[in-house]
CSV table of C-alpha atoms in Angstrom, one decimal:
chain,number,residue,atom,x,y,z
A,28,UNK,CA,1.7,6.7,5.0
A,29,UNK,CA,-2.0,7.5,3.9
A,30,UNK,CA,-4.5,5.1,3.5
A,31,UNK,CA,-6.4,5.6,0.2
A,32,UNK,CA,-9.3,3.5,0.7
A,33,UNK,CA,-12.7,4.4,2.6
A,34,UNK,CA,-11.7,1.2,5.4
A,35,UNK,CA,-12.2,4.1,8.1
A,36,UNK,CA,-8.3,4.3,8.4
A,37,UNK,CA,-6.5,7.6,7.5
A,38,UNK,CA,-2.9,7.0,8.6
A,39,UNK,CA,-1.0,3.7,8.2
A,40,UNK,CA,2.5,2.8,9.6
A,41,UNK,CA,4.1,0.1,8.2
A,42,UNK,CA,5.7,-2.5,10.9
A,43,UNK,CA,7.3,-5.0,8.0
A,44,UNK,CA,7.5,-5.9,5.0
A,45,UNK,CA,6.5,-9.6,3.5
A,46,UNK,CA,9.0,-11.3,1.6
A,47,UNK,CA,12.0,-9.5,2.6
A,48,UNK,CA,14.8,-11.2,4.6
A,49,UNK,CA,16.6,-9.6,7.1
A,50,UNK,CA,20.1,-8.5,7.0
A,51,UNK,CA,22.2,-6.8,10.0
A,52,UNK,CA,21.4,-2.9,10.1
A,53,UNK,CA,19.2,-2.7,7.0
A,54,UNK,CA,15.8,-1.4,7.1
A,55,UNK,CA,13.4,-3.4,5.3
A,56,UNK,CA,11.7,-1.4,2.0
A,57,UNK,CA,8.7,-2.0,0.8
A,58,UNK,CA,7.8,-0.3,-3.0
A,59,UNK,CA,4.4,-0.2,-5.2
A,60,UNK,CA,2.6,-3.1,-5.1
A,61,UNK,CA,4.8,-4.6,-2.3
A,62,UNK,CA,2.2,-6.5,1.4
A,63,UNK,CA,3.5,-5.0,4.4
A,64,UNK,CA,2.3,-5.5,7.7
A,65,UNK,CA,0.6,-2.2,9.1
A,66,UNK,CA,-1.4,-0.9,12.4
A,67,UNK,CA,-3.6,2.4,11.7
A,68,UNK,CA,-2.0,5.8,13.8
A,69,UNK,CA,-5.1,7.8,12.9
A,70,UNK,CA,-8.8,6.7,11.8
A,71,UNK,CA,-11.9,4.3,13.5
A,72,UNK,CA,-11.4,2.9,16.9
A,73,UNK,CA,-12.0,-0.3,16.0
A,74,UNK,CA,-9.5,-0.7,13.3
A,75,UNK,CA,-6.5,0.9,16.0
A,76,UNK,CA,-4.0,-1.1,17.8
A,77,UNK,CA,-4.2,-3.9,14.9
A,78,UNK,CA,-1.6,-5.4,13.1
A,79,UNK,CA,-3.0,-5.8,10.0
A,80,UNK,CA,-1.9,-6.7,5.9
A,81,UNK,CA,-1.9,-4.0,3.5
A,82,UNK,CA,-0.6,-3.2,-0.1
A,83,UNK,CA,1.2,0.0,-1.2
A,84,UNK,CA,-0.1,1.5,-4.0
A,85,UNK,CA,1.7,4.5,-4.0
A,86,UNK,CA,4.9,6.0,-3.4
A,87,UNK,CA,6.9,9.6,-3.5
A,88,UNK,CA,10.6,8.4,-4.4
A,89,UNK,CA,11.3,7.9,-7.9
A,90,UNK,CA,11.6,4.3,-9.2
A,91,UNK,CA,12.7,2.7,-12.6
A,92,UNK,CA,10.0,1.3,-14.6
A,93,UNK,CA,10.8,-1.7,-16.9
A,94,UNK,CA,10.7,0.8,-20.1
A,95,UNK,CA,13.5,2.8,-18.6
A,96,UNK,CA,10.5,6.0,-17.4
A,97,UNK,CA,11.0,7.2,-13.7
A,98,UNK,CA,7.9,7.2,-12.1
A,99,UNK,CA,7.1,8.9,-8.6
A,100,UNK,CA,3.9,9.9,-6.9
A,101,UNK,CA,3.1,13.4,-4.9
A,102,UNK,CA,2.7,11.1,-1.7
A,103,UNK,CA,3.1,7.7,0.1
A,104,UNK,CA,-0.6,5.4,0.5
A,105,UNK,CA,-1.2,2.0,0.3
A,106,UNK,CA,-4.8,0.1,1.1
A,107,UNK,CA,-6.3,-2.5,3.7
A,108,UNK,CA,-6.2,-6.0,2.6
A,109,UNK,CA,-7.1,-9.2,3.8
A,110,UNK,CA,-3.8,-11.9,4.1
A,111,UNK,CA,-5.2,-13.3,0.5
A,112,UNK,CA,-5.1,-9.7,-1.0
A,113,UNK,CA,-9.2,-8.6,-0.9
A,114,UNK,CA,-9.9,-4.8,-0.3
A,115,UNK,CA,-11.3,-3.8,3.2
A,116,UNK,CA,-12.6,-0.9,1.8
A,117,UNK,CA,-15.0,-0.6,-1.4
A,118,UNK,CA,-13.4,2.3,-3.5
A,119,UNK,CA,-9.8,3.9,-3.8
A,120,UNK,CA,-9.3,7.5,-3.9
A,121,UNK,CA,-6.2,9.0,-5.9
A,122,UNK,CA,-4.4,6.9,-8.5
A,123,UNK,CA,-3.1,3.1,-8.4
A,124,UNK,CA,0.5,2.3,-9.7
A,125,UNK,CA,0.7,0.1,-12.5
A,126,UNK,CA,2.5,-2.1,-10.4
A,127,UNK,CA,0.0,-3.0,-7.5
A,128,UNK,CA,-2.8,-3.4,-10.4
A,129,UNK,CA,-1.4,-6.2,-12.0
A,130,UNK,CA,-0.4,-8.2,-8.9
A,131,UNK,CA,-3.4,-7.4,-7.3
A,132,UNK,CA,-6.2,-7.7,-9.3
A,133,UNK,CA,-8.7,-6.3,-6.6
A,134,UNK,CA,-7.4,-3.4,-5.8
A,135,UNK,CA,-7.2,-2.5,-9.7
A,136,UNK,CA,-10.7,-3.1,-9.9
A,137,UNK,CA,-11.6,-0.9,-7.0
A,138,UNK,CA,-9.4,1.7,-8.1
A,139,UNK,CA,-10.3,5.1,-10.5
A,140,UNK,CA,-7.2,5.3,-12.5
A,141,UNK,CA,-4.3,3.4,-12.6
A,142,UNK,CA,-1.1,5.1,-13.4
């Protein structure tokens, strides 16, 4: 998955997912505005080989808004966060589902335009 903010990370991959239980041979799944548990593949040295929060913001499958409109982005990013949900990074770049905004007011704040 991309990383969308200017942390120094450029690729994410996402270990786990907070809040989800486990259940034999299911794969845990994480959606918009979900905290999963992430190490950086590509970016700064000093931010690899971390396991470290972070918030998806967005997502490329299709998902089912509350109004009954499907809703999908052209590609999967989320953001570096502290465990209480404060941006590593200063600014986002692309656009913020709806869905991380309003649980997480700091990354709506940082973010240019929230879909």
């Amino acid at each position: 998955m991309n990383c969308a903010d200017n942390s120094g990370a450029r690729n994410l991959y996402i270990i786990s997912v907070k809040g989800i239980g486990a259940r034999l041979n299911r794969l845990p799944a994480g959606g918009v505005g979900d905290m999963v548990m992430a190490t950086v593949k590509k970016g700064k040295p000093e931010l690899r080989k971390k396991v470290m929060p972070a918030v998806i913001v967005r997502q490329s499958k299709p998902w089912r808004r509350a109004d009954g409109m499907f809703l999908y982005f052209e590609d999967n990013a989320g953001v570096i966060v502290n465990p209480k949900g404060e941006m590593k990074g200063s600014a986002i770049t692309g656009p913020v589902g709806k869905e991380a905004a309003e649980l997480w007011p700091r990354i709506a704040s940082n973010s240019g335009v929230v879909m």
